[in-house]
Short mmCIF file of N, CA and C in Angstrom, two decimals:
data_model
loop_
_atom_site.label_atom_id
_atom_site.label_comp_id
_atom_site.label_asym_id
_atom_site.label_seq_id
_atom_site.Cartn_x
_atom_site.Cartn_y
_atom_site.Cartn_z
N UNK A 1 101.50 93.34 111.32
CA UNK A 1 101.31 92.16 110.51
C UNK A 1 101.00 92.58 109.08
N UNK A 2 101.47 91.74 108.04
CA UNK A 2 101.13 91.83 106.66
C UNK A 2 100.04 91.21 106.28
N UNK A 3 99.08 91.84 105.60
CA UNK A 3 98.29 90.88 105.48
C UNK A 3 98.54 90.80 103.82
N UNK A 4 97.48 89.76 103.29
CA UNK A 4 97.52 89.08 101.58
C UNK A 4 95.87 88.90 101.67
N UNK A 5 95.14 89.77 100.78
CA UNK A 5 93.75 89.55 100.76
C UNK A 5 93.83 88.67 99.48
N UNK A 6 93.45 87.41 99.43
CA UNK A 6 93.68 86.74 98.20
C UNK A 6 92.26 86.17 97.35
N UNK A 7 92.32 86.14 96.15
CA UNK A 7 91.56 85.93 95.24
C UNK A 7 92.09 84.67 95.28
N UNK A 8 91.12 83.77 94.40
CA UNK A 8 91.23 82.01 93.90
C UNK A 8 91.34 81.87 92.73
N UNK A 9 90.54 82.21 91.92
CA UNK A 9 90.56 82.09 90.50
C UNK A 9 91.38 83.17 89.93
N UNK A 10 91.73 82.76 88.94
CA UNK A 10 92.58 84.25 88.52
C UNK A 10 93.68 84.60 88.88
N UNK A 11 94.13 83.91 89.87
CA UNK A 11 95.22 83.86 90.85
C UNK A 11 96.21 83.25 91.05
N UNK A 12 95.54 81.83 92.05
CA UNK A 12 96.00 80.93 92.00
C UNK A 12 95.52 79.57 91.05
N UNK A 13 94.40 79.68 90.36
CA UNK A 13 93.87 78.66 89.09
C UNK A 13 93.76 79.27 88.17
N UNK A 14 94.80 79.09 87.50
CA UNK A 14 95.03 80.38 85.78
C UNK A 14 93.86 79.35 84.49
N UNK A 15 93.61 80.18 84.21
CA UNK A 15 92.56 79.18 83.01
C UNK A 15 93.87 78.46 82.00
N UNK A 16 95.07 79.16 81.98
CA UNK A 16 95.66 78.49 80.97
C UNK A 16 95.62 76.59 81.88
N UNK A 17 96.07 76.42 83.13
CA UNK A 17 96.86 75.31 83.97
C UNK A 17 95.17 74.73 83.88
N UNK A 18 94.05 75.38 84.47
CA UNK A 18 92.87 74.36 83.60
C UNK A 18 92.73 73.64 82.76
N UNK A 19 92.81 74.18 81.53
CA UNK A 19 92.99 73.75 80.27
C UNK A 19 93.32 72.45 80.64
N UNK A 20 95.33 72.73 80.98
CA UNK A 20 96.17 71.05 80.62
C UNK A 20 95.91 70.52 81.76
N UNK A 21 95.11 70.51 83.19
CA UNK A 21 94.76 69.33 83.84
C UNK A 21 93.70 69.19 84.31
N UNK A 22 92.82 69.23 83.21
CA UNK A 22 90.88 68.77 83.17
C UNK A 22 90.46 69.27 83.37
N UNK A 23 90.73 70.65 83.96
CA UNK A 23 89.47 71.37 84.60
C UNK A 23 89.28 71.48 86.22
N UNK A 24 90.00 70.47 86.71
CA UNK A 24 90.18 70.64 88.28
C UNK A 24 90.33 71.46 88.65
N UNK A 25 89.33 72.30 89.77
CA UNK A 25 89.70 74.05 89.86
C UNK A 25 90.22 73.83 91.78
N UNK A 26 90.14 72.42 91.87
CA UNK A 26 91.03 72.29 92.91
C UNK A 26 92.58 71.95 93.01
N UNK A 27 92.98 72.03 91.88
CA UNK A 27 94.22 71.85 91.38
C UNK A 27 95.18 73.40 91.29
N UNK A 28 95.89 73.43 92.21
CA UNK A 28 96.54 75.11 91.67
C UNK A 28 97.31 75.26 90.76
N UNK A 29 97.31 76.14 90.06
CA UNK A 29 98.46 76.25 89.42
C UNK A 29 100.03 75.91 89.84
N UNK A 30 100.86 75.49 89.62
CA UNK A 30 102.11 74.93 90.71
C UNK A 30 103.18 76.04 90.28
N UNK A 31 103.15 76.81 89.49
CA UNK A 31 103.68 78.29 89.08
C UNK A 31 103.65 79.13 89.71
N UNK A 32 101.99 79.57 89.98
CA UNK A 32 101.38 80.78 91.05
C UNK A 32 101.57 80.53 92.14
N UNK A 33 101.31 78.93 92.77
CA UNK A 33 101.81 78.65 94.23
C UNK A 33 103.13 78.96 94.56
N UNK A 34 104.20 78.69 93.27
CA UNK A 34 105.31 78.67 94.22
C UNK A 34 105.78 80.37 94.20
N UNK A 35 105.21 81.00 93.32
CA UNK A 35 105.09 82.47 93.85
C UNK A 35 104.45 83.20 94.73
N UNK A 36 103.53 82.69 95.24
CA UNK A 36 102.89 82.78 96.43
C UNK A 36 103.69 82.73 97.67
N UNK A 37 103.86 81.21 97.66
CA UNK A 37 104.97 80.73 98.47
C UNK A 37 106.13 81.78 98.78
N UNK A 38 106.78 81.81 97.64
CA UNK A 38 107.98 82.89 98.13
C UNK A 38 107.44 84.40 98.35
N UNK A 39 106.68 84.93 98.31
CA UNK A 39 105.89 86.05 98.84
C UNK A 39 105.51 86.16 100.46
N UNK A 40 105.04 84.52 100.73
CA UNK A 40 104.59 83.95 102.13
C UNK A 40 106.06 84.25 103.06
N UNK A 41 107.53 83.54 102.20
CA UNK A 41 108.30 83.39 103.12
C UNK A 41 108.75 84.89 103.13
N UNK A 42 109.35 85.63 102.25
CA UNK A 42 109.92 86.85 102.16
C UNK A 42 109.14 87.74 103.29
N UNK A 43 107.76 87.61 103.19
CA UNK A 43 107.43 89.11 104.09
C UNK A 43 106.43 88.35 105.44
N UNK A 44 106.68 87.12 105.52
CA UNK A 44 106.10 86.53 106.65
C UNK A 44 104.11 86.66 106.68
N UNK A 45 103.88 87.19 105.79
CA UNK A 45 102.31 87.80 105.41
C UNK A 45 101.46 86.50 105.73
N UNK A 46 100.42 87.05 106.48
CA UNK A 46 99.32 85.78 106.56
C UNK A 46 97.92 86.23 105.57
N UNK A 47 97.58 85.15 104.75
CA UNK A 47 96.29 85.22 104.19
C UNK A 47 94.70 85.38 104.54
N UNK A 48 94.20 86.52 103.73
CA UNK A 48 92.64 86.23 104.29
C UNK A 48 92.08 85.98 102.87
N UNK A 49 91.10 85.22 102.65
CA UNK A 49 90.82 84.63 101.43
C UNK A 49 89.25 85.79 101.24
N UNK A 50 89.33 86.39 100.18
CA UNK A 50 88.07 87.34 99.86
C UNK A 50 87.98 86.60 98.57
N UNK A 51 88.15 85.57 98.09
CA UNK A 51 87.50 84.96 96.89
C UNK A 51 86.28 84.23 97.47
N UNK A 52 85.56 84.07 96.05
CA UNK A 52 84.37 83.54 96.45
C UNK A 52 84.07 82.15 96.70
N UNK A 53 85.26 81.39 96.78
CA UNK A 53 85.34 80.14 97.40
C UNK A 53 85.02 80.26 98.52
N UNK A 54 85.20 81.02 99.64
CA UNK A 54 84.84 81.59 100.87
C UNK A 54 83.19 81.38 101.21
N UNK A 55 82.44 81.55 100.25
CA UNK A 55 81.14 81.09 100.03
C UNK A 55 81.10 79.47 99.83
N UNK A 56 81.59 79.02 99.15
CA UNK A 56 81.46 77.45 98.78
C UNK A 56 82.46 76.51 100.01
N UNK A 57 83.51 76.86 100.45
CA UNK A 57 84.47 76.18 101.23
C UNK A 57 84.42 76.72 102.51
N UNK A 58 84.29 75.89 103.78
CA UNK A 58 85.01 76.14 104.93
C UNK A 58 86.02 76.43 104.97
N UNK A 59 86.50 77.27 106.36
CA UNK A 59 87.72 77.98 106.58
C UNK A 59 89.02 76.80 106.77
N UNK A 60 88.36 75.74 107.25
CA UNK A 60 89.46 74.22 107.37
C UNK A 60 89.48 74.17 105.96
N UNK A 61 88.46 73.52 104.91
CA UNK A 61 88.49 73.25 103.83
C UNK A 61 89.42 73.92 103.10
N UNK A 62 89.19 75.10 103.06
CA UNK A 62 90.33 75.98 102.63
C UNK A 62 91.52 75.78 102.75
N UNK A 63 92.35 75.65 104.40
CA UNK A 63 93.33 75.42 104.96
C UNK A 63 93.61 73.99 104.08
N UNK A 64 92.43 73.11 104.15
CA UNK A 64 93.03 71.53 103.81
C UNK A 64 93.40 71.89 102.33
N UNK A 65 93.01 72.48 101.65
CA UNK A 65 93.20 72.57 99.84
C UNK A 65 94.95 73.42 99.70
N UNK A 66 94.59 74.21 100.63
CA UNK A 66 96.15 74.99 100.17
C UNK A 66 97.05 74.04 100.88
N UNK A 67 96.51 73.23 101.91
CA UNK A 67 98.21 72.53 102.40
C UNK A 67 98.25 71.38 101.59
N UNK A 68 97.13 71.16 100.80
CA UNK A 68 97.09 70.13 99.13
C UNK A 68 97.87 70.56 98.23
N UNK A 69 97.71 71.78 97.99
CA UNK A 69 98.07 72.68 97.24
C UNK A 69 99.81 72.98 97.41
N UNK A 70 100.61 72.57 98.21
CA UNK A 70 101.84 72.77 99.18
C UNK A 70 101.78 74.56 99.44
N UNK A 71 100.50 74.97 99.55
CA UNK A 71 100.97 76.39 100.35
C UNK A 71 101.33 76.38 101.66
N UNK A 72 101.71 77.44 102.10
CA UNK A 72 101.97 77.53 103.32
C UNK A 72 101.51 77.72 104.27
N UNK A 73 101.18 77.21 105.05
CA UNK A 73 99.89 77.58 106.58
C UNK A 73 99.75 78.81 106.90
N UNK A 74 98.88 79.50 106.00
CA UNK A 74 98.81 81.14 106.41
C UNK A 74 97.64 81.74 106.67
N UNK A 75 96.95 81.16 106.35
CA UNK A 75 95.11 81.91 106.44
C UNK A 75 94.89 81.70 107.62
N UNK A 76 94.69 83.08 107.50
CA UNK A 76 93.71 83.45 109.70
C UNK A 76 92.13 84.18 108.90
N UNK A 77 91.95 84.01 108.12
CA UNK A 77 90.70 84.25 108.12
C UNK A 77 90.21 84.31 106.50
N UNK A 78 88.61 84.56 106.92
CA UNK A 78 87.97 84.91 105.19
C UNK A 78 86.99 86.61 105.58
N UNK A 79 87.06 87.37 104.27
CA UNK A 79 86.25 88.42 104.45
C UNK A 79 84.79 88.02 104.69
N UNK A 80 84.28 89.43 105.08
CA UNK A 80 82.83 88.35 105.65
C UNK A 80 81.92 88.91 103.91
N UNK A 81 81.00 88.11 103.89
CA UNK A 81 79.88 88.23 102.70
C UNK A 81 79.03 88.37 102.63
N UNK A 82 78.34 89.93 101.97
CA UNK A 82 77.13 90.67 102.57
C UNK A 82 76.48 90.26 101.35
N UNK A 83 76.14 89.95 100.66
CA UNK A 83 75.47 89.60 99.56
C UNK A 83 76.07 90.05 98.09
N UNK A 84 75.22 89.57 97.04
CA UNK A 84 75.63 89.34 95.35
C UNK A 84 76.44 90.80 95.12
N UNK A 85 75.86 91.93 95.36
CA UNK A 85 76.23 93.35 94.81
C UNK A 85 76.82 93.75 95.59
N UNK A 86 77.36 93.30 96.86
CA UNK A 86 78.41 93.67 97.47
C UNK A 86 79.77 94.10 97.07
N UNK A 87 80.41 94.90 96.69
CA UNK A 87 81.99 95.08 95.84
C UNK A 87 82.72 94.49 97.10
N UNK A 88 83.93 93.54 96.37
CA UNK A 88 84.58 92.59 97.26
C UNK A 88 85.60 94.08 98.00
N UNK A 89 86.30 94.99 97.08
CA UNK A 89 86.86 96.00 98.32
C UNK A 89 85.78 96.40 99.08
N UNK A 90 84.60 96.91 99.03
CA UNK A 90 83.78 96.93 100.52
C UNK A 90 83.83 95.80 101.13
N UNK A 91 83.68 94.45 101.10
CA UNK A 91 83.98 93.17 102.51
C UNK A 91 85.21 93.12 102.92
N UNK A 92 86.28 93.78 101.87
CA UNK A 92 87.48 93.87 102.39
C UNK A 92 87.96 94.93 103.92
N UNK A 93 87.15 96.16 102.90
CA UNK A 93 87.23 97.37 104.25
C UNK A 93 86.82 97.06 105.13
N UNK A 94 85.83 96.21 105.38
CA UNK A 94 84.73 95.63 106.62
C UNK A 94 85.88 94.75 107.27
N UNK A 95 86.40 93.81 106.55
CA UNK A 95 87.63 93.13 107.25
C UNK A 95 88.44 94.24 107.94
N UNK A 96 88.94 94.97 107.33
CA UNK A 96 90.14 96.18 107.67
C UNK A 96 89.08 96.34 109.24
N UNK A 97 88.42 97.00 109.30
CA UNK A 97 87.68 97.70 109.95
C UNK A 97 86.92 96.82 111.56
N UNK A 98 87.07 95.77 111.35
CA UNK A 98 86.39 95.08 112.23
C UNK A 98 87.22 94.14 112.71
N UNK A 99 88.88 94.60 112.12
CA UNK A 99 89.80 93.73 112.66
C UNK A 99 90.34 93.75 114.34
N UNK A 100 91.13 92.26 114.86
CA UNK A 100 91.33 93.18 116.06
C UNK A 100 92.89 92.44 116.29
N UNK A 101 93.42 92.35 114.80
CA UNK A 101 94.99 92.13 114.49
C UNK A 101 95.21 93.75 114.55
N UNK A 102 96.68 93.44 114.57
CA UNK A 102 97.76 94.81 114.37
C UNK A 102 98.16 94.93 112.75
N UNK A 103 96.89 95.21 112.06
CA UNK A 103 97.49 95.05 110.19
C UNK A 103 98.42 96.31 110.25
N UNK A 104 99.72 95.68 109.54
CA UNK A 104 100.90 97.11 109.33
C UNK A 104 100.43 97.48 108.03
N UNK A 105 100.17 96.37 107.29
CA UNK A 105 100.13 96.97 105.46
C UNK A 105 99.37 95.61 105.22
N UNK A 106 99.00 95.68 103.92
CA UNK A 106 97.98 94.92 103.36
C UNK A 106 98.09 94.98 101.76
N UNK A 107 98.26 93.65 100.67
CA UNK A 107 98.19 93.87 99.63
C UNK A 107 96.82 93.01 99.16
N UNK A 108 96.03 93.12 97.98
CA UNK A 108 95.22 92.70 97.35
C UNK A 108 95.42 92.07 96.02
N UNK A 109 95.30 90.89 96.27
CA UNK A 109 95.57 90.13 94.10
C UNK A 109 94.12 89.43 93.95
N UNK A 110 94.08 90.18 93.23
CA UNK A 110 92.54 89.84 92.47
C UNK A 110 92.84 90.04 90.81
N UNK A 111 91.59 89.11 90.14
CA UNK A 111 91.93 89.66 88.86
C UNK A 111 90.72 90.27 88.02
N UNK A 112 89.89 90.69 89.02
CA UNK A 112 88.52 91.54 89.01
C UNK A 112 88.91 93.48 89.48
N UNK A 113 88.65 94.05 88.87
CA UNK A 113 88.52 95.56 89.71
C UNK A 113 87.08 95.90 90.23
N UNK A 114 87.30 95.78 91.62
CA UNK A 114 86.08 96.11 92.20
C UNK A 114 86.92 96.88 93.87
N UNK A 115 87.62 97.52 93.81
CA UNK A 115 88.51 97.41 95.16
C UNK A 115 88.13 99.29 95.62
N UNK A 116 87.20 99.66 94.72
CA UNK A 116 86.71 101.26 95.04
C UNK A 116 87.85 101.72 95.87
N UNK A 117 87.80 102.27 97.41
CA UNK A 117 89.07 103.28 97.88
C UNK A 117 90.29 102.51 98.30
N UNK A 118 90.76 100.81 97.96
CA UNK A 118 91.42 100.03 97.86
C UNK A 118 92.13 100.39 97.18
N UNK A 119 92.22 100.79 95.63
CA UNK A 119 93.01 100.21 94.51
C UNK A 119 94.21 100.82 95.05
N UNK A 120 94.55 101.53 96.08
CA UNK A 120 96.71 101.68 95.91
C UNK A 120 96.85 100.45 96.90
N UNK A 121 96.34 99.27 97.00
CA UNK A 121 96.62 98.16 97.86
C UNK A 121 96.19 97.50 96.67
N UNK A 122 96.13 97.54 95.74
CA UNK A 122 95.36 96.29 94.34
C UNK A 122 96.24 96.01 93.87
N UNK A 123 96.75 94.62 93.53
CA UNK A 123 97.45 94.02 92.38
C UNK A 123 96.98 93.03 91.26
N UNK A 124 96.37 93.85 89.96
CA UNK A 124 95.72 92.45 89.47
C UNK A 124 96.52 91.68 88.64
N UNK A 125 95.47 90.04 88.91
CA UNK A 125 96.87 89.56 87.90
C UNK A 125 95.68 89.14 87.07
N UNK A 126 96.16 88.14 86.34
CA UNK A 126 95.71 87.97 84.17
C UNK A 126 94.64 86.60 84.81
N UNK A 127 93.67 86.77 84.32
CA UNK A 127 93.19 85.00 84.75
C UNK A 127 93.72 84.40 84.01
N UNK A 128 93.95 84.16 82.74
CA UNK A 128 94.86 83.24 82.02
C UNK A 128 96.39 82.57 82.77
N UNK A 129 96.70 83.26 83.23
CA UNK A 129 98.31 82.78 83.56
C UNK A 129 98.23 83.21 85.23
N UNK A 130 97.01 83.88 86.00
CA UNK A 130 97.19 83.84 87.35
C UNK A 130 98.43 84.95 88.13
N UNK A 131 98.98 84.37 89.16
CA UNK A 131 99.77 85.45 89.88
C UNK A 131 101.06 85.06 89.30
N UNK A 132 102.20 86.40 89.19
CA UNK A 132 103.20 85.95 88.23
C UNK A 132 104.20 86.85 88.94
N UNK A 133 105.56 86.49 88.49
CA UNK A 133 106.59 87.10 88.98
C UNK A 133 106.79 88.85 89.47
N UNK A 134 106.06 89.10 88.61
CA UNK A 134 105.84 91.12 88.50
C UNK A 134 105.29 91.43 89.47
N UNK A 135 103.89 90.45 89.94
CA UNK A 135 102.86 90.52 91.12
C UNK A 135 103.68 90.36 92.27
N UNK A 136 104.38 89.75 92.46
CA UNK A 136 104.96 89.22 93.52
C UNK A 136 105.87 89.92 93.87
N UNK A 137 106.93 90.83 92.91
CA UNK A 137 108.11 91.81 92.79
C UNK A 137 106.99 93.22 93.13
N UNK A 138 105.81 93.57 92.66
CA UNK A 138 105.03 94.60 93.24
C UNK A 138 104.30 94.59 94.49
N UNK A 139 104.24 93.41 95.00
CA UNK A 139 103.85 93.29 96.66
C UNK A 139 104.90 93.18 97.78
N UNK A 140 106.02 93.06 97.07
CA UNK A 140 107.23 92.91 97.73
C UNK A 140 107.78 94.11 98.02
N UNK A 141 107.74 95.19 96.63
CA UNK A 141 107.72 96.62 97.23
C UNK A 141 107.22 97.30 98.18
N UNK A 142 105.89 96.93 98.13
CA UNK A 142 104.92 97.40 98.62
C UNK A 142 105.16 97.23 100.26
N UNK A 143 105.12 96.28 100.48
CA UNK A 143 105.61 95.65 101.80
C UNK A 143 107.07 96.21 102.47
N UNK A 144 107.67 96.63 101.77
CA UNK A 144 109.25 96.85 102.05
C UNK A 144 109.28 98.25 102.24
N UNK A 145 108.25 98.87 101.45
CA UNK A 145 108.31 100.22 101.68
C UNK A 145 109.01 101.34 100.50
N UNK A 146 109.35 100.28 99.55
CA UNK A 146 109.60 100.98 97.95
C UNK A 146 109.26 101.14 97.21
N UNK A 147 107.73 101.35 97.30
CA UNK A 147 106.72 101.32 96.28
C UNK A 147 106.09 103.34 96.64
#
């Protein structure tokens, strides 16, 4: 299985798409989604959400916002959250590690570096403009095995 450790902000809510619709940070970007989206269909990848919405939102809640959002029904889970100074690649490894899926490969889009023995699984994207065509063409490698 593929997995997609995904960030929220930065990601999929670019500060620019804030800006032009109020501030709603439940609003996705409809740019980053639909690159998401085609990332979702191309490599069949299911989501685990390591943003810190994961703290504020249930795992339904979640589910209900992205199928708001028109993502695609993909999240089987959230990393777990050991507290403030925790580096999100350590809850990630803890995910890796305490999994009891068959992960083949695994990519990371965040737009924070905190991914310590992660980063050749890191893709960051811009918080301004979120996840973007390049991100999506570099996880696609990655996944395929041409990276």
């Amino acid at each position: 299985m593929n997995i997609i450790f995904l960030d929220i902000d930065g990601v999929l809510v670019s500060s620019n798409h804030l800006l032009s619709n109020g501030r709603n940070r439940e609003d996705f970007d409809p740019q980053c989604v639909q690159y998401l989206n085609e990332l979702l269909q191309k490599t069949e990848a299911k989501i685990v959400i390591s943003s810190n919405w994961r703290r504020i939102y249930s795992l339904n809640e979640l589910r209900y916002l992205f199928r708001k959002n028109n993502i695609l029904d993909r999240i089987i889970g959230v990393t777990p959250f050991f507290n403030l100074t925790t580096m999100r690649g350590d809850e990630i490894q803890a995910y890796l590690s305490n999994s009891k899926e068959k992960i083949r490969n695994f990519v990371i889009f965040d737009d924070e570096e905190n991914m310590l023995n992660l980063s050749t699984h890191y893709i960051q994207t811009d918080f301004q403009v979120g996840i973007q065509k390049k991100d999506i063409e570099q996880a696609l490698a990655f996944f395929t095995g041409d990276l």
